[in-house]
Short mmCIF file of C-alpha atoms in Angstrom, two decimals:
data_model
loop_
_atom_site.label_atom_id
_atom_site.label_comp_id
_atom_site.label_asym_id
_atom_site.label_seq_id
_atom_site.Cartn_x
_atom_site.Cartn_y
_atom_site.Cartn_z
CA UNK A 24 0.00 0.00 0.00
CA UNK A 25 1.30 3.50 -0.74
CA UNK A 26 1.96 5.91 2.15
CA UNK A 27 -0.69 8.47 2.99
CA UNK A 28 0.73 11.81 1.79
CA UNK A 29 1.42 14.33 4.55
CA UNK A 30 -0.09 12.18 7.28
CA UNK A 31 2.22 13.58 9.98
CA UNK A 32 1.77 17.32 10.41
CA UNK A 33 0.47 20.17 12.53
CA UNK A 34 -2.87 21.95 12.90
CA UNK A 35 -3.66 23.88 9.75
CA UNK A 36 -7.32 24.65 9.07
CA UNK A 37 -7.50 27.23 6.29
CA UNK A 38 -10.34 29.65 5.65
CA UNK A 39 -11.40 27.26 2.91
CA UNK A 40 -11.50 23.68 4.18
CA UNK A 41 -11.05 22.60 0.57
CA UNK A 42 -7.60 24.18 0.72
CA UNK A 43 -6.47 22.66 4.05
CA UNK A 44 -8.25 21.01 6.97
CA UNK A 45 -5.63 19.43 9.23
CA UNK A 46 -5.76 19.17 13.02
CA UNK A 47 -3.25 17.81 15.51
CA UNK A 48 -4.38 17.76 19.13
CA UNK A 49 -2.16 16.61 22.02
CA UNK A 50 0.65 15.44 19.74
CA UNK A 51 3.84 17.12 18.55
CA UNK A 52 5.93 16.53 15.44
CA UNK A 53 9.53 15.37 15.54
CA UNK A 54 11.66 15.23 12.42
CA UNK A 55 14.16 12.39 12.55
CA UNK A 56 17.84 13.29 12.34
CA UNK A 57 18.65 10.24 10.20
CA UNK A 58 17.29 9.25 6.80
CA UNK A 59 17.13 5.51 7.46
CA UNK A 60 14.01 5.35 9.62
CA UNK A 61 10.57 4.12 8.67
CA UNK A 62 9.28 7.66 8.58
CA UNK A 63 10.97 11.04 8.36
CA UNK A 64 8.41 12.66 10.68
CA UNK A 65 6.76 11.14 13.74
CA UNK A 66 3.93 12.21 16.02
CA UNK A 67 4.82 11.86 19.69
CA UNK A 68 2.34 12.36 22.54
CA UNK A 69 2.10 15.60 24.48
CA UNK A 70 2.86 15.04 28.19
CA UNK A 71 0.33 14.21 30.87
CA UNK A 72 -0.18 15.32 34.46
CA UNK A 73 -0.20 13.97 37.97
CA UNK A 74 -1.37 16.02 40.95
CA UNK A 75 1.54 16.84 43.23
CA UNK A 76 -0.37 18.90 45.80
CA UNK A 77 -3.54 20.94 46.25
CA UNK A 78 -3.79 24.30 47.97
CA UNK A 79 -6.92 25.79 49.54
CA UNK A 80 -6.08 29.01 47.68
CA UNK A 81 -7.37 28.66 44.14
CA UNK A 82 -6.29 29.96 40.78
CA UNK A 83 -2.63 29.73 39.76
CA UNK A 84 -1.23 33.11 38.66
CA UNK A 85 2.60 32.92 38.69
CA UNK A 86 5.28 30.29 39.27
CA UNK A 87 9.09 30.34 39.53
CA UNK A 88 12.03 28.25 40.72
CA UNK A 89 14.50 30.35 42.69
CA UNK A 90 18.22 30.15 42.08
CA UNK A 91 18.80 28.92 45.66
CA UNK A 92 16.65 25.82 45.10
CA UNK A 93 13.27 27.07 46.29
CA UNK A 94 10.00 26.98 44.40
CA UNK A 95 7.50 29.83 44.70
CA UNK A 96 4.01 30.41 43.32
CA UNK A 97 1.09 32.79 43.50
CA UNK A 98 -2.27 31.05 43.87
CA UNK A 99 -5.22 33.35 44.34
CA UNK A 100 -4.26 35.71 47.17
CA UNK A 101 -1.51 33.44 48.50
CA UNK A 102 2.21 33.69 47.87
CA UNK A 103 3.46 30.20 48.68
CA UNK A 104 6.57 28.07 48.75
CA UNK A 105 6.39 24.48 47.45
CA UNK A 106 8.81 21.84 48.67
CA UNK A 107 10.28 19.03 46.60
CA UNK A 108 7.69 16.67 48.09
CA UNK A 109 4.85 19.08 47.36
CA UNK A 110 4.35 20.55 50.82
CA UNK A 111 2.82 24.03 50.51
CA UNK A 112 3.87 26.78 52.93
CA UNK A 113 2.17 30.16 52.93
CA UNK A 114 4.70 33.01 52.78
CA UNK A 115 2.43 36.04 52.34
CA UNK A 116 -0.87 37.48 51.12
CA UNK A 117 -1.18 39.50 47.92
CA UNK A 118 -3.84 41.55 46.18
CA UNK A 119 -5.70 40.12 43.19
CA UNK A 120 -7.10 41.58 39.98
CA UNK A 121 -7.96 40.12 36.57
CA UNK A 122 -4.30 39.82 35.55
CA UNK A 123 -1.65 37.18 36.26
CA UNK A 124 1.08 37.84 38.81
CA UNK A 125 4.85 37.93 38.20
CA UNK A 126 7.83 36.64 40.20
CA UNK A 127 11.50 37.55 39.76
CA UNK A 128 14.64 37.61 41.92
CA UNK A 129 17.87 39.56 42.38
CA UNK A 130 19.78 36.39 43.28
CA UNK A 131 22.49 36.39 45.91
CA UNK A 132 23.06 40.11 45.35
CA UNK A 133 20.05 40.91 47.51
CA UNK A 134 18.42 37.56 48.42
CA UNK A 135 15.06 39.02 47.48
CA UNK A 136 12.07 37.85 45.45
CA UNK A 137 9.93 40.58 43.85
CA UNK A 138 6.26 39.70 43.39
CA UNK A 139 3.71 41.79 41.51
CA UNK A 140 0.03 40.99 41.99
CA UNK A 141 -3.14 43.03 41.94
CA UNK A 142 -1.13 46.06 40.73
CA UNK A 143 0.95 46.03 43.95
CA UNK A 144 4.55 45.02 44.59
CA UNK A 145 5.91 42.78 47.36
CA UNK A 146 9.34 41.62 48.52
CA UNK A 147 10.12 38.24 50.05
CA UNK A 148 13.52 37.96 51.72
CA UNK A 149 14.90 34.45 51.15
CA UNK A 150 17.28 34.77 54.10
CA UNK A 151 14.79 35.82 56.78
CA UNK A 152 11.53 34.68 55.09
CA UNK A 153 10.14 38.18 55.75
CA UNK A 154 7.35 39.30 53.41
CA UNK A 155 6.26 42.91 52.92
CA UNK A 156 4.45 45.20 50.53
CA UNK A 157 6.87 47.65 48.94
CA UNK A 158 4.70 49.24 46.26
CA UNK A 159 1.04 50.24 46.43
CA UNK A 160 -0.40 50.55 42.95
CA UNK A 161 1.45 51.31 39.70
CA UNK A 162 2.93 47.78 39.55
CA UNK A 163 1.36 45.55 36.89
CA UNK A 164 4.51 43.60 35.99
CA UNK A 165 7.96 43.10 37.50
CA UNK A 166 11.35 42.23 36.01
CA UNK A 167 14.99 42.14 37.10
CA UNK A 168 18.15 43.20 35.24
CA UNK A 169 21.71 44.09 36.26
CA UNK A 170 20.95 44.50 39.97
CA UNK A 171 17.72 46.47 39.56
CA UNK A 172 14.09 45.49 39.90
CA UNK A 173 11.72 47.10 37.40
CA UNK A 174 8.04 47.81 38.06
CA UNK A 175 5.72 48.66 35.16
CA UNK A 176 2.74 50.92 35.71
CA UNK A 177 0.63 49.80 32.76
CA UNK A 178 -1.90 52.58 33.34
CA UNK A 179 0.65 55.35 32.73
CA UNK A 180 3.34 53.50 30.79
CA UNK A 181 6.02 54.37 33.36
CA UNK A 182 8.70 51.88 34.45
CA UNK A 183 10.04 52.49 37.96
CA UNK A 184 13.53 51.38 39.01
CA UNK A 185 14.48 50.10 42.46
CA UNK A 186 17.70 50.84 44.27
CA UNK A 187 20.50 48.52 43.24
CA UNK A 188 20.24 45.11 44.95
CA UNK A 189 17.38 46.40 47.13
CA UNK A 190 13.77 45.90 46.11
CA UNK A 191 12.50 47.50 49.30
CA UNK A 192 13.61 50.97 48.22
CA UNK A 193 12.07 52.81 45.24
CA UNK A 194 13.09 56.39 44.60
CA UNK A 195 10.06 58.01 42.84
CA UNK A 196 12.43 60.06 40.66
CA UNK A 197 14.02 56.90 39.24
CA UNK A 198 11.85 55.93 36.27
CA UNK A 199 11.79 55.78 32.49
CA UNK A 200 8.91 56.71 30.20
CA UNK A 201 8.29 56.41 26.52
CA UNK A 202 8.94 59.29 24.14
CA UNK A 203 9.80 57.62 20.81
CA UNK A 204 6.25 56.55 19.91
CA UNK A 205 2.83 57.60 21.26
CA UNK A 206 1.48 54.21 22.40
CA UNK A 207 2.34 53.80 26.13
CA UNK A 208 4.13 50.74 27.43
CA UNK A 209 1.72 48.06 28.63
CA UNK A 210 4.14 45.13 29.07
CA UNK A 211 7.83 44.39 29.44
CA UNK A 212 10.20 41.43 29.29
CA UNK A 213 13.91 41.08 30.05
CA UNK A 214 16.05 38.83 27.88
CA UNK A 215 19.79 38.63 27.20
CA UNK A 216 20.53 41.81 29.22
CA UNK A 217 17.95 43.78 27.24
CA UNK A 218 14.51 45.06 28.18
CA UNK A 219 11.80 44.93 25.53
CA UNK A 220 9.09 47.43 26.38
CA UNK A 221 5.82 46.85 24.57
CA UNK A 222 3.18 49.33 23.53
CA UNK A 223 -0.12 48.29 22.03
CA UNK A 224 1.19 48.98 18.50
CA UNK A 225 5.00 49.16 18.67
CA UNK A 226 7.82 48.13 20.97
CA UNK A 227 11.37 49.18 21.72
CA UNK A 228 14.52 47.79 23.36
CA UNK A 229 16.35 49.42 26.28
CA UNK A 230 19.68 48.47 27.84
CA UNK A 231 21.94 49.37 30.75
CA UNK A 232 24.11 52.17 29.40
CA UNK A 233 25.69 52.86 32.80
CA UNK A 234 24.48 56.44 32.77
CA UNK A 235 23.55 58.45 35.86
CA UNK A 236 21.17 59.00 37.50
CA UNK A 237 19.11 56.68 35.21
CA UNK A 238 21.23 53.74 34.01
CA UNK A 239 18.88 52.60 31.23
CA UNK A 240 18.66 54.09 27.75
CA UNK A 241 16.75 53.28 24.57
CA UNK A 242 18.80 51.29 22.08
CA UNK A 243 19.10 53.19 18.78
CA UNK A 244 18.25 50.04 16.79
CA UNK A 245 15.58 48.71 19.13
CA UNK A 246 12.35 50.16 17.68
CA UNK A 247 9.95 47.58 16.21
CA UNK A 248 6.55 47.88 14.57
CA UNK A 249 5.40 44.88 16.61
CA UNK A 250 3.60 45.83 19.80
CA UNK A 251 1.78 43.37 22.02
CA UNK A 252 -1.84 42.22 21.94
CA UNK A 253 -1.72 40.21 25.19
CA UNK A 254 0.56 41.75 27.86
CA UNK A 255 1.32 38.38 29.50
CA UNK A 256 1.99 36.47 26.28
CA UNK A 257 5.69 37.40 26.12
CA UNK A 258 8.14 34.60 27.01
CA UNK A 259 11.85 34.00 26.76
CA UNK A 260 11.95 30.88 24.60
CA UNK A 261 15.35 29.25 24.15
CA UNK A 262 17.14 32.60 24.21
CA UNK A 263 14.62 34.40 22.01
CA UNK A 264 11.46 36.38 22.76
CA UNK A 265 8.03 35.23 21.60
CA UNK A 266 4.74 37.09 21.99
CA UNK A 267 1.32 37.73 20.52
CA UNK A 268 1.84 40.80 18.42
CA UNK A 269 -0.23 43.86 17.56
CA UNK A 270 0.55 46.78 15.27
CA UNK A 271 -1.03 49.89 13.84
CA UNK A 272 -2.57 47.72 11.12
CA UNK A 273 -3.98 44.79 13.11
CA UNK A 274 -3.20 42.09 15.62
CA UNK A 275 -2.96 38.33 15.96
CA UNK A 276 0.53 37.47 14.69
CA UNK A 277 2.82 35.41 16.91
CA UNK A 278 6.36 36.68 16.52
CA UNK A 279 9.80 35.46 17.59
CA UNK A 280 13.13 37.23 17.63
CA UNK A 281 16.61 36.64 18.98
CA UNK A 282 17.62 40.16 17.98
CA UNK A 283 15.78 43.44 17.75
CA UNK A 284 13.66 42.59 14.68
CA UNK A 285 11.21 39.75 15.28
CA UNK A 286 9.87 37.39 12.63
CA UNK A 287 6.27 36.24 12.26
CA UNK A 288 6.04 32.52 13.06
CA UNK A 289 2.27 32.11 13.15
CA UNK A 290 0.52 30.62 10.12
CA UNK A 291 -2.38 32.07 8.17
CA UNK A 292 -4.86 29.52 9.63
CA UNK A 293 -3.68 30.27 13.17
CA UNK A 294 -4.30 33.96 12.60
CA UNK A 295 -7.77 33.14 11.25
CA UNK A 296 -8.51 31.07 14.37
CA UNK A 297 -7.29 33.83 16.70
CA UNK A 298 -9.33 36.40 14.82
CA UNK A 299 -12.47 34.47 15.80
CA UNK A 300 -11.61 34.45 19.51
CA UNK A 301 -13.67 36.82 21.68
CA UNK A 302 -10.63 38.01 23.65
CA UNK A 303 -6.94 38.07 22.79
CA UNK A 304 -5.74 40.30 25.62
CA UNK A 305 -6.00 37.57 28.28
CA UNK A 306 -3.64 35.14 26.52
CA UNK A 307 -0.76 33.86 28.66
CA UNK A 308 2.54 32.53 27.31
CA UNK A 309 4.49 29.64 28.82
CA UNK A 310 7.59 27.76 27.77
CA UNK A 311 9.39 24.55 28.69
CA UNK A 312 12.17 22.28 27.37
CA UNK A 313 11.65 18.53 27.25
CA UNK A 314 13.10 15.57 25.36
CA UNK A 315 15.25 17.83 23.22
CA UNK A 316 12.34 20.13 22.25
CA UNK A 317 11.56 23.70 23.24
CA UNK A 318 7.85 24.50 23.37
CA UNK A 319 5.96 27.80 23.57
CA UNK A 320 2.41 27.46 24.91
CA UNK A 321 -0.11 30.22 24.28
CA UNK A 322 -3.30 29.78 26.28
CA UNK A 323 -6.48 31.76 25.65
CA UNK A 324 -8.57 30.93 28.74
CA UNK A 325 -11.86 31.37 26.87
CA UNK A 326 -10.89 29.70 23.61
CA UNK A 327 -7.93 27.34 23.28
CA UNK A 328 -4.26 26.47 23.84
CA UNK A 329 -1.76 26.50 21.00
CA UNK A 330 1.72 24.99 21.10
CA UNK A 331 4.65 26.05 18.94
CA UNK A 332 7.71 23.82 18.75
CA UNK A 333 10.54 26.36 18.79
CA UNK A 334 13.29 23.73 18.76
CA UNK A 335 16.30 25.22 16.94
CA UNK A 336 17.87 23.38 14.01
CA UNK A 337 14.86 21.10 13.46
CA UNK A 338 14.07 21.70 9.81
CA UNK A 339 10.30 21.95 10.06
CA UNK A 340 8.05 24.55 8.44
CA UNK A 341 5.92 26.61 10.82
CA UNK A 342 2.82 24.79 9.58
CA UNK A 343 4.16 21.58 11.17
CA UNK A 344 5.35 23.25 14.38
CA UNK A 345 1.91 24.48 15.49
CA UNK A 346 -0.31 21.98 17.27
CA UNK A 347 -3.13 22.21 19.82
CA UNK A 348 -3.04 21.28 23.52
CA UNK A 349 -6.58 20.77 24.79
CA UNK A 350 -8.43 19.00 27.60
CA UNK A 351 -11.23 16.63 26.65
CA UNK A 352 -14.40 17.01 28.72
CA UNK A 353 -16.10 13.68 28.15
CA UNK A 354 -19.28 14.76 29.94
CA UNK A 355 -19.86 17.40 27.26
CA UNK A 356 -17.94 15.68 24.44
CA UNK A 357 -15.93 18.83 23.84
CA UNK A 358 -12.43 20.25 24.15
CA UNK A 359 -11.54 23.18 26.43
CA UNK A 360 -8.28 25.15 26.86
CA UNK A 361 -5.64 23.64 29.12
CA UNK A 362 -6.00 24.55 32.79
CA UNK A 363 -2.40 23.61 33.52
CA UNK A 364 -0.35 26.81 33.14
CA UNK A 365 2.53 28.78 34.67
CA UNK A 366 5.41 26.36 34.23
CA UNK A 367 8.46 26.10 36.50
CA UNK A 368 11.24 23.51 36.26
CA UNK A 369 11.74 22.71 39.93
CA UNK A 370 13.64 19.87 41.60
CA UNK A 371 14.24 18.27 38.22
CA UNK A 372 10.52 18.22 37.40
CA UNK A 373 8.25 20.16 35.08
CA UNK A 374 5.60 21.63 37.38
CA UNK A 375 2.46 23.56 36.46
CA UNK A 376 -0.31 25.36 38.31
CA UNK A 377 -4.03 25.03 37.70
CA UNK A 378 -5.43 28.40 36.62
CA UNK A 379 -8.82 27.60 38.21
CA UNK A 380 -8.13 25.40 41.24
CA UNK A 381 -5.37 25.11 43.85
CA UNK A 382 -3.79 22.06 42.22
CA UNK A 383 -0.08 21.84 41.47
CA UNK A 384 0.82 19.33 38.76
CA UNK A 385 3.86 17.39 37.71
CA UNK A 386 4.01 17.30 33.92
CA UNK A 387 5.84 14.39 32.30
CA UNK A 388 5.87 12.31 29.15
CA UNK A 389 5.78 9.20 31.34
CA UNK A 390 2.20 10.01 32.34
CA UNK A 391 -0.50 9.56 29.71
CA UNK A 392 -3.52 11.10 31.42
CA UNK A 393 -4.72 14.70 31.65
CA UNK A 394 -5.51 16.72 34.77
CA UNK A 395 -7.96 15.13 37.20
CA UNK A 396 -7.08 11.75 35.61
CA UNK A 397 -9.10 12.67 32.55
CA UNK A 398 -8.28 10.80 29.33
CA UNK A 399 -5.72 12.52 27.12
CA UNK A 400 -7.65 12.40 23.87
CA UNK A 401 -5.27 12.76 20.93
CA UNK A 402 -6.43 13.56 17.39
CA UNK A 403 -4.72 13.57 14.02
CA UNK A 404 -6.68 14.67 10.96
CA UNK A 405 -4.36 14.56 7.91
CA UNK A 406 -4.86 16.28 4.53
CA UNK A 407 -7.86 15.42 2.33
CA UNK A 408 -7.42 12.98 -0.54
CA UNK A 409 -9.13 14.52 -3.56
CA UNK A 410 -10.55 12.39 -6.37
CA UNK A 411 -9.12 13.63 -9.65
CA UNK A 412 -10.55 12.33 -12.90
CA UNK A 413 -12.46 9.39 -11.45
CA UNK A 414 -14.33 8.36 -8.34
CA UNK A 415 -12.12 7.35 -5.42
CA UNK A 416 -12.85 4.34 -3.27
CA UNK A 417 -10.69 3.54 -0.26
CA UNK A 418 -10.74 -0.20 0.34
CA UNK A 419 -8.16 -0.28 3.14
CA UNK A 420 -6.56 2.19 5.54
CA UNK A 421 -3.77 1.36 7.99
CA UNK A 422 -2.45 3.47 10.84
CA UNK A 423 1.28 2.97 11.27
CA UNK A 424 1.82 2.83 15.01
CA UNK A 425 4.47 1.43 17.25
CA UNK A 426 2.56 -1.69 18.19
CA UNK A 427 2.52 -3.70 21.42
CA UNK A 428 2.85 -0.77 23.86
CA UNK A 429 -0.25 -1.61 25.87
CA UNK A 430 -0.14 -1.64 29.66
CA UNK A 431 0.13 -4.83 31.70
CA UNK A 432 -3.37 -4.42 33.16
CA UNK A 433 -6.29 -2.05 33.51
CA UNK A 434 -7.18 0.78 31.20
CA UNK A 435 -4.73 0.65 28.30
CA UNK A 436 -4.07 -3.09 28.45
CA UNK A 437 -5.91 -3.33 25.13
CA UNK A 438 -5.36 0.11 23.57
CA UNK A 439 -7.72 1.06 20.79
CA UNK A 440 -7.49 3.36 17.81
CA UNK A 441 -10.67 4.97 16.49
CA UNK A 442 -11.10 5.93 12.82
CA UNK A 443 -13.83 8.15 11.46
CA UNK A 444 -14.05 9.09 7.81
CA UNK A 445 -15.33 12.11 5.91
CA UNK A 446 -16.55 11.66 2.35
CA UNK A 447 -17.39 15.32 1.82
CA UNK A 448 -13.94 16.87 2.04
CA UNK A 449 -13.83 17.16 5.83
CA UNK A 450 -17.19 18.86 6.37
CA UNK A 451 -18.69 15.96 8.35
CA UNK A 452 -17.34 12.68 9.73
CA UNK A 453 -19.02 9.32 10.15
CA UNK A 454 -19.21 6.94 13.09
CA UNK A 455 -15.95 5.93 14.75
CA UNK A 456 -14.71 2.37 14.20
CA UNK A 457 -12.10 1.02 16.63
CA UNK A 458 -9.22 -1.37 16.11
CA UNK A 459 -6.56 -2.76 18.46
CA UNK A 460 -3.12 -1.16 18.70
CA UNK A 461 -1.74 -4.35 20.16
CA UNK A 462 -1.60 -5.61 23.71
CA UNK A 463 1.69 -5.49 25.58
CA UNK A 464 4.33 -7.34 23.56
CA UNK A 465 2.15 -7.85 20.45
CA UNK A 466 4.65 -6.21 18.16
CA UNK A 467 3.28 -8.00 15.08
CA UNK A 468 -0.16 -6.41 15.40
CA UNK A 469 -1.62 -4.38 12.51
CA UNK A 470 -4.14 -1.57 12.94
CA UNK A 471 -6.19 -1.37 9.77
CA UNK A 472 -9.73 -0.89 8.48
CA UNK A 473 -11.42 -2.11 5.31
CA UNK A 474 -14.35 -0.68 3.31
CA UNK A 475 -13.54 2.89 4.19
CA UNK A 476 -15.91 4.66 1.85
CA UNK A 477 -15.79 6.36 -1.53
CA UNK A 478 -16.29 9.76 -3.14
CA UNK A 479 -17.30 10.87 -6.61
CA UNK A 480 -15.04 12.65 -9.07
CA UNK A 481 -13.93 15.93 -7.55
CA UNK A 482 -14.88 14.81 -4.04
CA UNK A 483 -12.63 14.59 -0.99
CA UNK A 484 -11.95 11.66 1.39
CA UNK A 485 -10.39 12.34 4.79
CA UNK A 486 -9.65 10.14 7.82
CA UNK A 487 -9.44 11.17 11.46
CA UNK A 488 -7.51 9.10 14.00
CA UNK A 489 -8.37 9.33 17.71
CA UNK A 490 -6.64 7.61 20.64
CA UNK A 491 -7.17 8.10 24.36
CA UNK A 492 -5.83 5.06 26.20
CA UNK A 493 -3.06 5.91 28.75
CA UNK A 494 -0.26 4.31 26.76
CA UNK A 495 2.94 5.74 25.19
CA UNK A 496 1.62 6.29 21.66
CA UNK A 497 3.92 6.73 18.66
CA UNK A 498 2.30 7.48 15.30
CA UNK A 499 4.65 7.30 12.33
CA UNK A 500 2.25 7.55 9.40
CA UNK A 501 -0.46 5.75 7.51
CA UNK A 502 -1.02 3.75 4.34
CA UNK A 503 -4.06 3.28 2.15
CA UNK A 504 -5.33 1.22 -0.77
CA UNK A 505 -7.72 2.89 -3.17
CA UNK A 506 -9.41 2.56 -6.56
CA UNK A 507 -8.99 5.68 -8.62
CA UNK A 508 -6.41 8.45 -8.53
CA UNK A 509 -6.01 10.65 -5.46
CA UNK A 510 -4.42 14.08 -5.22
#
C-alpha cells in the first residue's frame, strides 16, 4: 500500500477547508535526524499530568524556581513556597485583579524575590523569610536586570527602578517613560541583558548604558513595529522572545526574535482562528524544554491552547510546528483550553499550576492522562485525498503505530485506535470504528480498516484518527489502498 501523503503534520485549518483542513491535538511533530528510519516525521504524545499537591487558595497566577533551590508560586491571594515533596507553605498574602502575577529575583546580590500581583509590589527575603508590601499601585509587571528590579505601571506606561540590589527601596524620581512613539508601554520582558518594552502597536529595546542617575537608555536600533496584543503572552523561549503581536494595522501574529527585529512565526490559519476568539488580551505565554524540544504554549482561557515547537535546528516549516493542547471534557464531548499553566522547572521536574483550582501538577511524558485523571484524547486529521478524474474508493486504511505498547493491566491493556471518515472533504465525519493497537508485547499487530468509503469525481476523502488510552503512543504515518487516482 502507498503511504498516505502528509499524514504527519500540525494543525492547519485554512479559511477554505477545501484548501487545508488538518488538526493535531495533544501530539507534537519530531523530524528524525537520520534518513534511514521508517518515517521522516513522527507524532509523539504531548505530556500528561499527575497532581503533586492541592492548595486551599485557588487559581494559579505565577510560578518560579528560585536560584537557591526554592519553588514559589502565586495562587489566588496566597504567595506560597512548594517543597520538593509538594508541601505548601504560605509566605504572604497578595492583592488580586484580573491579571496574572509575576515573580523575579535579584539572586544572591540581595536575596530578594519581587512579586507583583493586583497592581501592587511585594518583597520576600529568602534569608529571613520576611514578606512585605513595597509598592502600592502602579505595579502591573515586575522584572529584574543588572541588579535592579523594574516595576511597570501599565496605566501610565512608566517603568520604575528600584535601588540597586534592594527591592524594598524605590526612589520616585528613578523611572523611564516612553517618548519615541505615542502608544504607552503596557508590558515588558527582560532577555539577554535587554529590556523589551511593549506598547499596544509598537515596541522598543532598552539596555543598561551605565548612565547616571538613570542607568537605562533606549537602544538606537531597538524600535519595532510589533507591539503586544496580550501583555502576559511574552516569554523567553530558548534565548529568544516570543509574543502575541499587535501593530497599527492589526493584531494576531505570533512573533519570535533573537535580535531586535522579530519574525512572524504564526501561520495564516492560526491567525484566522485567533481572529475568531472573543478576547486576545487575556492570553498567557508559557515555555518549557523537554526531550530535546523547546515549546511555547499560548493559552487563551476562553478559547484554546496552541503549542509552537521552537526547537532550533529542526528543519520543520511553521505549519508543522503548530499543534493544539486541549483538555477533553467527556461529559460534554468537547475540548476546552488547558487549565495547567505557569510552568516552572523545579527539583528536576516540570511543574504547572491550575489556573482555576489550587492544584499543582507534575508534567511528564511518562504520564499519559490529563488533569484530574481525565483521558488525554489525541487527534490527528491529515490532509484530504481529492478524487481527480475518477471516483475514489478507499478499500483499506492502515495506521502505522508502534505496536505492542499496551499496559500490563487495567485501562490501556488493550489500547484502541478509532477511525472516522469524511466523504465530503472534511465537512462531516461518520461513526468511529475502533481497532486494536496491540496488547503489551504484540509487536506484530496491525491496525487497519477495510471498506472505508468512496467519493465521486472531484470529491474529498479524509480520515481522522483518535486515541485516548493511557499508553505511550507513537504514530509514524499511515497507508491506504484505493481505486482511482487521489491528489
